[in-house]
Coordinates of N, CA and C in Angstrom, one line a residue:
M1 N -4.3 15.4 -28.1 CA -3.9 14.1 -27.7 C -2.6 13.6 -28.3
G2 N -2.3 14.1 -29.5 CA -1.1 13.7 -30.2 C 0.2 14.0 -29.4
D3 N 0.2 15.2 -28.8 CA 1.4 15.6 -28.0 C 1.5 14.7 -26.8
I4 N 0.5 14.2 -26.2 CA 0.5 13.3 -25.1 C 1.2 12.0 -25.5
L5 N 1.0 11.5 -26.7 CA 1.5 10.3 -27.2 C 2.9 10.4 -27.8
R6 N 3.3 11.6 -28.2 CA 4.6 11.8 -28.9 C 5.7 11.2 -28.1
G7 N 6.5 10.4 -28.7 CA 7.7 9.8 -28.0 C 7.3 8.6 -27.1
K8 N 6.1 8.3 -26.9 CA 5.7 7.1 -26.2 C 5.9 5.8 -27.1
T9 N 6.0 4.7 -26.4 CA 6.3 3.4 -27.2 C 5.1 2.5 -27.1
A10 N 4.6 2.0 -28.2 CA 3.6 1.1 -28.3 C 4.0 -0.2 -29.0
V11 N 3.8 -1.3 -28.3 CA 4.0 -2.6 -29.0 C 2.7 -3.1 -29.4
I12 N 2.5 -3.4 -30.7 CA 1.3 -3.9 -31.3 C 1.4 -5.3 -31.9
T13 N 0.7 -6.3 -31.3 CA 0.7 -7.6 -31.9 C -0.4 -7.7 -32.9
G14 N -0.2 -8.5 -33.9 CA -1.2 -8.6 -35.0 C -1.2 -7.4 -35.8
A15 N -0.1 -6.8 -36.0 CA 0.0 -5.4 -36.6 C 0.0 -5.5 -38.1
S16 N 0.0 -6.7 -38.7 CA 0.2 -6.8 -40.2 C -1.0 -6.5 -41.0
S17 N -2.2 -6.5 -40.4 CA -3.5 -6.4 -41.1 C -4.6 -5.9 -40.2
G18 N -5.7 -5.6 -40.8 CA -6.9 -5.2 -40.1 C -6.7 -4.1 -39.1
L19 N -7.3 -4.3 -37.9 CA -7.2 -3.3 -36.9 C -5.8 -3.0 -36.4
G20 N -4.9 -4.0 -36.3 CA -3.5 -3.8 -35.9 C -2.8 -2.8 -36.9
K21 N -3.0 -3.0 -38.2 CA -2.4 -2.2 -39.2 C -3.0 -0.7 -39.1
M22 N -4.3 -0.6 -38.9 CA -4.9 0.7 -38.8 C -4.4 1.4 -37.5
L23 N -4.2 0.7 -36.4 CA -3.7 1.3 -35.2 C -2.2 1.8 -35.5
A24 N -1.4 1.0 -36.2 CA -0.1 1.4 -36.5 C 0.0 2.7 -37.3
L25 N -0.8 2.7 -38.3 CA -0.9 3.9 -39.2 C -1.3 5.1 -38.4
D26 N -2.4 5.0 -37.5 CA -2.9 6.1 -36.8 C -1.9 6.6 -35.7
L27 N -1.3 5.6 -35.0 CA -0.4 6.0 -33.9 C 0.9 6.6 -34.5
A28 N 1.3 6.2 -35.7 CA 2.5 6.8 -36.3 C 2.3 8.3 -36.5
R29 N 1.1 8.7 -36.9 CA 0.8 10.1 -37.1 C 0.9 10.9 -35.8
K30 N 1.0 10.2 -34.7 CA 1.1 10.9 -33.4 C 2.6 10.8 -32.9
S31 N 3.5 10.5 -33.8 CA 4.9 10.4 -33.6 C 5.3 9.5 -32.4
M32 N 4.7 8.4 -32.4 CA 5.0 7.4 -31.4 C 6.1 6.5 -31.9
N33 N 6.8 5.9 -30.9 CA 7.7 4.8 -31.3 C 6.8 3.5 -31.4
L34 N 7.0 2.8 -32.5 CA 6.1 1.6 -32.7 C 6.9 0.4 -32.8
V35 N 6.5 -0.7 -32.2 CA 7.1 -2.0 -32.3 C 6.0 -2.9 -32.9
L36 N 6.1 -3.2 -34.2 CA 5.1 -4.0 -34.9 C 5.4 -5.5 -34.9
A37 N 4.5 -6.3 -34.4 CA 4.7 -7.7 -34.3 C 3.6 -8.4 -35.1
S38 N 4.1 -9.5 -35.8 CA 3.2 -10.4 -36.5 C 4.0 -11.5 -37.1
R39 N 3.3 -12.6 -37.5 CA 4.0 -13.6 -38.2 C 4.3 -13.2 -39.6
N40 N 3.5 -12.3 -40.2 CA 3.6 -11.9 -41.6 C 4.6 -10.7 -41.7
T41 N 5.9 -11.1 -41.8 CA 7.0 -10.1 -41.9 C 6.9 -9.2 -43.1
G42 N 6.5 -9.8 -44.3 CA 6.4 -9.0 -45.5 C 5.3 -7.9 -45.4
A43 N 4.2 -8.2 -44.8 CA 3.2 -7.2 -44.6 C 3.6 -6.1 -43.6
L44 N 4.4 -6.5 -42.6 CA 4.9 -5.5 -41.6 C 5.9 -4.5 -42.3
H45 N 6.7 -5.1 -43.2 CA 7.6 -4.2 -44.0 C 6.9 -3.2 -44.9
E46 N 5.8 -3.7 -45.5 CA 4.9 -2.8 -46.3 C 4.4 -1.7 -45.5
I47 N 4.0 -2.0 -44.3 CA 3.5 -0.9 -43.4 C 4.6 0.1 -43.1
V48 N 5.8 -0.4 -42.8 CA 6.9 0.5 -42.5 C 7.2 1.4 -43.7
S49 N 7.1 0.9 -44.9 CA 7.3 1.8 -46.0 C 6.2 2.9 -46.1
Q50 N 5.0 2.6 -45.6 CA 4.0 3.6 -45.6 C 4.2 4.7 -44.5
L51 N 5.0 4.3 -43.6 CA 5.3 5.2 -42.4 C 6.5 6.0 -42.5
E52 N 7.2 5.9 -43.6 CA 8.5 6.6 -43.8 C 8.6 8.0 -43.4
N53 N 7.6 8.8 -43.7 CA 7.6 10.2 -43.4 C 6.7 10.6 -42.2
S54 N 6.4 9.6 -41.4 CA 5.4 9.9 -40.3 C 6.0 10.5 -39.1
G55 N 7.3 10.5 -38.9 CA 7.8 11.1 -37.7 C 8.0 10.0 -36.6
S56 N 7.5 8.8 -36.9 CA 7.6 7.7 -35.9 C 8.9 6.9 -36.1
N57 N 9.4 6.4 -35.1 CA 10.4 5.4 -35.1 C 9.7 4.0 -35.1
V58 N 10.1 3.1 -36.0 CA 9.3 1.9 -36.2 C 10.3 0.7 -36.1
L59 N 10.0 -0.3 -35.3 CA 10.8 -1.5 -35.2 C 9.8 -2.7 -35.6
V60 N 10.3 -3.5 -36.6 CA 9.5 -4.7 -37.0 C 10.1 -5.9 -36.2
Q61 N 9.3 -6.7 -35.6 CA 9.8 -7.9 -34.9 C 8.8 -9.0 -35.3
P62 N 9.3 -9.9 -36.2 CA 8.4 -11.1 -36.5 C 8.2 -11.9 -35.2
T63 N 6.9 -12.1 -35.0 CA 6.5 -12.8 -33.7 C 5.3 -13.7 -33.9
D64 N 5.4 -14.9 -33.4 CA 4.3 -15.8 -33.3 C 3.9 -15.8 -31.8
V65 N 2.8 -15.2 -31.4 CA 2.5 -14.9 -30.0 C 2.2 -16.2 -29.3
T66 N 2.1 -17.3 -30.0 CA 1.9 -18.6 -29.3 C 3.2 -19.2 -28.8
D67 N 4.3 -18.5 -29.1 CA 5.6 -19.0 -28.7 C 6.2 -18.0 -27.6
C68 N 6.3 -18.5 -26.4 CA 6.7 -17.7 -25.3 C 8.1 -17.0 -25.5
A69 N 9.0 -17.8 -26.1 CA 10.3 -17.3 -26.4 C 10.3 -16.1 -27.4
Q70 N 9.5 -16.2 -28.4 CA 9.4 -15.1 -29.4 C 8.8 -13.9 -28.7
C71 N 7.8 -14.1 -27.8 CA 7.2 -12.9 -27.1 C 8.3 -12.2 -26.2
K72 N 9.1 -13.0 -25.6 CA 10.2 -12.4 -24.8 C 11.1 -11.6 -25.7
V73 N 11.5 -12.2 -26.8 CA 12.4 -11.5 -27.8 C 11.7 -10.2 -28.2
L74 N 10.4 -10.2 -28.5 CA 9.7 -9.0 -28.9 C 9.8 -7.9 -27.8
I75 N 9.6 -8.3 -26.6 CA 9.7 -7.3 -25.5 C 11.1 -6.8 -25.3
D76 N 12.0 -7.7 -25.3 CA 13.5 -7.4 -25.1 C 13.9 -6.4 -26.3
R77 N 13.5 -6.7 -27.5 CA 13.9 -5.8 -28.6 C 13.2 -4.4 -28.4
A78 N 12.0 -4.4 -28.0 CA 11.3 -3.1 -27.8 C 12.1 -2.3 -26.7
I79 N 12.5 -2.9 -25.6 CA 13.2 -2.2 -24.6 C 14.6 -1.8 -25.1
G80 N 15.3 -2.7 -25.8 CA 16.6 -2.4 -26.3 C 16.6 -1.3 -27.3
E81 N 15.5 -1.1 -28.1 CA 15.5 -0.1 -29.1 C 15.0 1.2 -28.5
F82 N 13.9 1.2 -27.6 CA 13.3 2.4 -27.2 C 13.4 2.6 -25.7
G83 N 13.8 1.6 -24.9 CA 14.1 1.8 -23.5 C 12.8 1.8 -22.6
Q84 N 11.6 1.7 -23.2 CA 10.4 1.7 -22.5 C 9.3 1.1 -23.3
I85 N 8.2 0.7 -22.6 CA 7.0 0.3 -23.2 C 5.9 1.0 -22.4
D86 N 5.1 1.8 -23.2 CA 4.0 2.6 -22.5 C 2.7 1.9 -22.8
Y87 N 2.6 1.2 -24.0 CA 1.3 0.6 -24.3 C 1.6 -0.8 -24.9
L88 N 1.0 -1.8 -24.4 CA 1.1 -3.2 -25.0 C -0.3 -3.4 -25.6
I89 N -0.4 -3.4 -26.9 CA -1.6 -3.5 -27.6 C -1.7 -5.0 -28.1
L90 N -2.6 -5.7 -27.5 CA -2.8 -7.1 -27.8 C -3.9 -7.3 -28.8
N91 N -3.5 -7.3 -30.1 CA -4.4 -7.4 -31.2 C -4.4 -8.7 -31.9
A92 N -3.3 -9.5 -31.8 CA -3.2 -10.8 -32.5 C -4.3 -11.7 -32.1
G93 N -5.0 -12.3 -33.1 CA -6.1 -13.2 -32.8 C -6.5 -13.9 -34.0
I94 N -7.3 -15.0 -33.8 CA -7.9 -15.7 -34.9 C -9.3 -16.0 -34.4
S95 N -10.2 -16.2 -35.4 CA -11.6 -16.4 -35.2 C -11.9 -17.9 -35.4
M96 N -13.2 -18.2 -35.3 CA -13.7 -19.5 -35.5 C -15.1 -19.5 -35.9
W97 N -15.4 -20.0 -37.0 CA -16.8 -20.0 -37.6 C -17.3 -21.4 -37.9
I98 N -17.7 -22.1 -36.8 CA -18.2 -23.4 -37.1 C -19.0 -23.9 -35.8
R99 N -20.1 -24.6 -36.0 CA -20.8 -25.2 -34.9 C -19.9 -26.2 -34.2
F100 N -20.0 -26.3 -32.9 CA -19.2 -27.2 -32.1 C -19.4 -28.7 -32.6
D101 N -20.6 -29.0 -32.9 CA -20.9 -30.4 -33.3 C -20.5 -30.7 -34.8
E102 N -20.0 -29.7 -35.5 CA -19.5 -29.9 -36.8 C -18.0 -29.9 -36.9
I103 N -17.3 -29.7 -35.8 CA -15.9 -29.7 -35.8 C -15.4 -31.1 -36.1
V104 N -14.4 -31.2 -37.0 CA -13.8 -32.5 -37.4 C -12.6 -32.7 -36.5
D105 N -11.8 -31.7 -36.3 CA -10.6 -31.9 -35.5 C -10.6 -30.9 -34.4
I106 N -10.8 -31.4 -33.2 CA -10.9 -30.5 -32.0 C -9.7 -29.7 -31.7
A107 N -8.6 -30.0 -32.4 CA -7.3 -29.2 -32.2 C -7.5 -27.7 -32.5
I108 N -8.6 -27.4 -33.3 CA -8.8 -26.0 -33.7 C -9.1 -25.2 -32.4
L109 N -9.7 -25.8 -31.4 CA -10.0 -25.1 -30.1 C -8.7 -24.8 -29.4
Q110 N -7.7 -25.7 -29.5 CA -6.4 -25.4 -28.9 C -5.7 -24.3 -29.6
K111 N -5.8 -24.3 -30.9 CA -5.2 -23.2 -31.7 C -5.8 -21.8 -31.4
V112 N -7.1 -21.8 -31.3 CA -7.8 -20.5 -31.0 C -7.4 -20.0 -29.6
M113 N -7.3 -21.0 -28.6 CA -7.0 -20.6 -27.2 C -5.5 -20.2 -27.2
D114 N -4.6 -20.9 -27.9 CA -3.2 -20.6 -27.9 C -3.0 -19.2 -28.4
T115 N -3.7 -18.8 -29.4 CA -3.5 -17.5 -30.0 C -4.2 -16.4 -29.2
N116 N -5.4 -16.5 -29.0 CA -6.2 -15.4 -28.4 C -6.0 -15.3 -26.9
Y117 N -5.8 -16.3 -26.2 CA -5.6 -16.2 -24.7 C -4.1 -16.3 -24.4
F118 N -3.5 -17.4 -24.7 CA -2.1 -17.6 -24.3 C -1.2 -16.6 -25.0
G119 N -1.5 -16.3 -26.2 CA -0.7 -15.3 -27.0 C -0.7 -14.0 -26.2
A120 N -1.8 -13.5 -25.6 CA -1.8 -12.3 -24.8 C -1.0 -12.5 -23.6
V121 N -1.2 -13.6 -22.9 CA -0.4 -13.9 -21.6 C 1.1 -14.0 -21.9
N122 N 1.4 -14.6 -23.0 CA 2.8 -14.7 -23.4 C 3.5 -13.4 -23.6
C123 N 2.8 -12.4 -24.0 CA 3.3 -11.1 -24.2 C 3.3 -10.2 -22.9
I124 N 2.3 -10.4 -22.2 CA 2.1 -9.6 -20.9 C 3.3 -10.0 -19.9
F125 N 3.5 -11.3 -19.8 CA 4.5 -11.8 -18.8 C 5.8 -11.1 -18.9
P126 N 6.5 -11.1 -20.0 CA 7.8 -10.4 -20.1 C 7.7 -8.8 -20.0
A127 N 6.5 -8.3 -20.4 CA 6.3 -6.8 -20.5 C 6.0 -6.2 -19.1
L128 N 5.5 -7.1 -18.2 CA 4.9 -6.5 -17.0 C 5.9 -5.6 -16.2
P129 N 7.1 -6.0 -16.0 CA 8.0 -5.1 -15.2 C 8.2 -3.7 -15.9
Y130 N 8.2 -3.7 -17.2 CA 8.4 -2.5 -17.9 C 7.1 -1.6 -17.9
L131 N 6.0 -2.3 -18.0 CA 4.7 -1.5 -17.9 C 4.6 -0.9 -16.5
R132 N 5.0 -1.7 -15.5 CA 4.9 -1.2 -14.1 C 5.8 0.0 -14.0
E133 N 7.0 -0.1 -14.5 CA 8.0 1.0 -14.3 C 7.5 2.3 -14.9
N134 N 6.7 2.2 -16.0 CA 6.2 3.4 -16.7 C 4.8 3.7 -16.4
R135 N 4.2 2.9 -15.5 CA 2.7 3.0 -15.3 C 2.0 3.0 -16.7
G136 N 2.4 2.0 -17.5 CA 1.9 1.8 -18.8 C 0.5 1.2 -18.8
A137 N 0.1 0.8 -20.0 CA -1.3 0.3 -20.2 C -1.2 -1.0 -21.1
I138 N -2.1 -1.9 -20.7 CA -2.4 -3.1 -21.5 C -3.7 -2.8 -22.2
V139 N -3.7 -2.9 -23.5 CA -4.9 -2.7 -24.3 C -5.2 -4.0 -25.0
A140 N -6.3 -4.7 -24.6 CA -6.6 -6.0 -25.2 C -7.8 -5.7 -26.2
I141 N -7.5 -6.1 -27.5 CA -8.6 -5.9 -28.5 C -9.4 -7.2 -28.3
S142 N -10.7 -7.0 -28.1 CA -11.6 -8.1 -27.9 C -12.9 -7.9 -28.6
S143 N -14.0 -8.5 -28.1 CA -15.3 -8.3 -28.7 C -16.3 -8.6 -27.6
A144 N -17.6 -8.4 -28.0 CA -18.7 -8.7 -27.1 C -18.7 -10.2 -26.6
Q145 N -18.0 -11.0 -27.4 CA -17.9 -12.4 -27.1 C -17.1 -12.7 -25.8
A146 N -16.4 -11.7 -25.3 CA -15.7 -11.8 -24.0 C -16.7 -11.9 -22.9
V147 N -18.0 -11.5 -23.1 CA -19.0 -11.5 -22.0 C -20.2 -12.3 -22.4
I148 N -20.4 -12.7 -23.6 CA -21.5 -13.5 -24.0 C -21.1 -14.5 -25.1
G149 N -21.5 -15.7 -25.0 CA -21.2 -16.7 -26.0 C -22.1 -16.5 -27.2
V150 N -21.5 -16.9 -28.4 CA -22.3 -16.7 -29.7 C -22.2 -18.0 -30.4
S151 N -23.3 -18.4 -31.1 CA -23.3 -19.6 -31.9 C -22.2 -19.6 -32.9
H152 N -21.7 -20.7 -33.2 CA -20.6 -20.9 -34.2 C -19.3 -20.4 -33.8
H153 N -19.2 -19.9 -32.5 CA -18.0 -19.3 -32.0 C -17.6 -19.9 -30.7
T154 N -17.8 -21.2 -30.4 CA -17.6 -21.7 -29.1 C -16.2 -21.5 -28.6
G155 N -15.2 -21.9 -29.4 CA -13.8 -21.7 -29.1 C -13.4 -20.3 -29.0
Y156 N -13.8 -19.5 -29.9 CA -13.5 -18.0 -29.9 C -14.1 -17.4 -28.6
S157 N -15.3 -17.6 -28.4 CA -16.0 -17.0 -27.2 C -15.2 -17.5 -25.9
A158 N -14.9 -18.8 -25.8 CA -14.1 -19.3 -24.7 C -12.8 -18.5 -24.5
S159 N -12.1 -18.3 -25.6 CA -10.8 -17.7 -25.5 C -10.9 -16.2 -25.1
K160 N -11.9 -15.5 -25.5 CA -12.1 -14.2 -25.1 C -12.6 -14.1 -23.7
H161 N -13.4 -15.0 -23.2 CA -13.8 -15.1 -21.8 C -12.6 -15.3 -21.0
A162 N -11.7 -16.2 -21.4 CA -10.5 -16.5 -20.6 C -9.7 -15.2 -20.5
L163 N -9.5 -14.5 -21.6 CA -8.6 -13.3 -21.6 C -9.2 -12.2 -20.7
K164 N -10.5 -12.1 -20.8 CA -11.2 -11.1 -19.9 C -11.0 -11.4 -18.5
G165 N -11.2 -12.7 -18.1 CA -11.1 -13.1 -16.7 C -9.6 -12.9 -16.2
F166 N -8.7 -13.2 -17.1 CA -7.3 -13.0 -16.7 C -6.9 -11.6 -16.5
L167 N -7.4 -10.7 -17.4 CA -7.1 -9.3 -17.3 C -7.8 -8.6 -16.0
E168 N -9.0 -9.1 -15.7 CA -9.7 -8.6 -14.5 C -8.9 -9.0 -13.3
A169 N -8.4 -10.2 -13.2 CA -7.7 -10.7 -12.1 C -6.3 -9.9 -12.0
L170 N -5.7 -9.8 -13.1 CA -4.4 -9.1 -13.1 C -4.6 -7.6 -12.7
E171 N -5.7 -7.0 -13.0 CA -6.0 -5.6 -12.6 C -6.0 -5.5 -11.1
F172 N -6.6 -6.5 -10.5 CA -6.7 -6.5 -9.0 C -5.2 -6.7 -8.4
E173 N -4.4 -7.5 -9.1 CA -3.1 -7.8 -8.6 C -2.2 -6.6 -8.7
V174 N -2.3 -5.8 -9.8 CA -1.3 -4.7 -10.0 C -1.9 -3.4 -9.6
G175 N -3.1 -3.3 -9.2 CA -3.7 -2.1 -8.8 C -3.6 -1.0 -9.8
D176 N -3.1 0.2 -9.4 CA -3.0 1.3 -10.3 C -1.6 1.4 -10.9
E177 N -0.8 0.4 -10.7 CA 0.6 0.4 -11.3 C 0.5 0.3 -12.8
I178 N -0.5 -0.3 -13.4 CA -0.7 -0.5 -14.8 C -2.1 -0.3 -15.1
N179 N -2.4 0.4 -16.2 CA -3.8 0.7 -16.7 C -4.2 -0.5 -17.5

């Protein structure tokens, strides 16, 4: 499988920690071109230092996925550096651990939706022509809460439901042009 991925380009949002970081480290061992995006620039540079001898080319792009303009810059820089996007890995996200009736400021629901749903849409929109051109893939990191609501996660579950519905509809629209 490593040879199949060698030289391919992956854009990873939320790459500074957790699953995003682990994906970056793993994909680097397959000699992929990586574009690492996160709001935490310091953590991204720490990952790059861990990848120095990996055989991967790595580009760090500070990105807040809730900002459309920053997502466009992310995609433009990926194309400018590597000329292609084969995988758009949508990993940026935030959780929510509170009962709905205990929320003090309902703005938290907007923040969760802006990050988990609109953050993905903001990245997909400028990447779509490049993914089409390469018959690339969109990989959305999600959870079971995309299909079933869970107590204390009303906003999180709603954001993952929205993302799942969006991606299902997009799949119908693009057919087999994008995986």
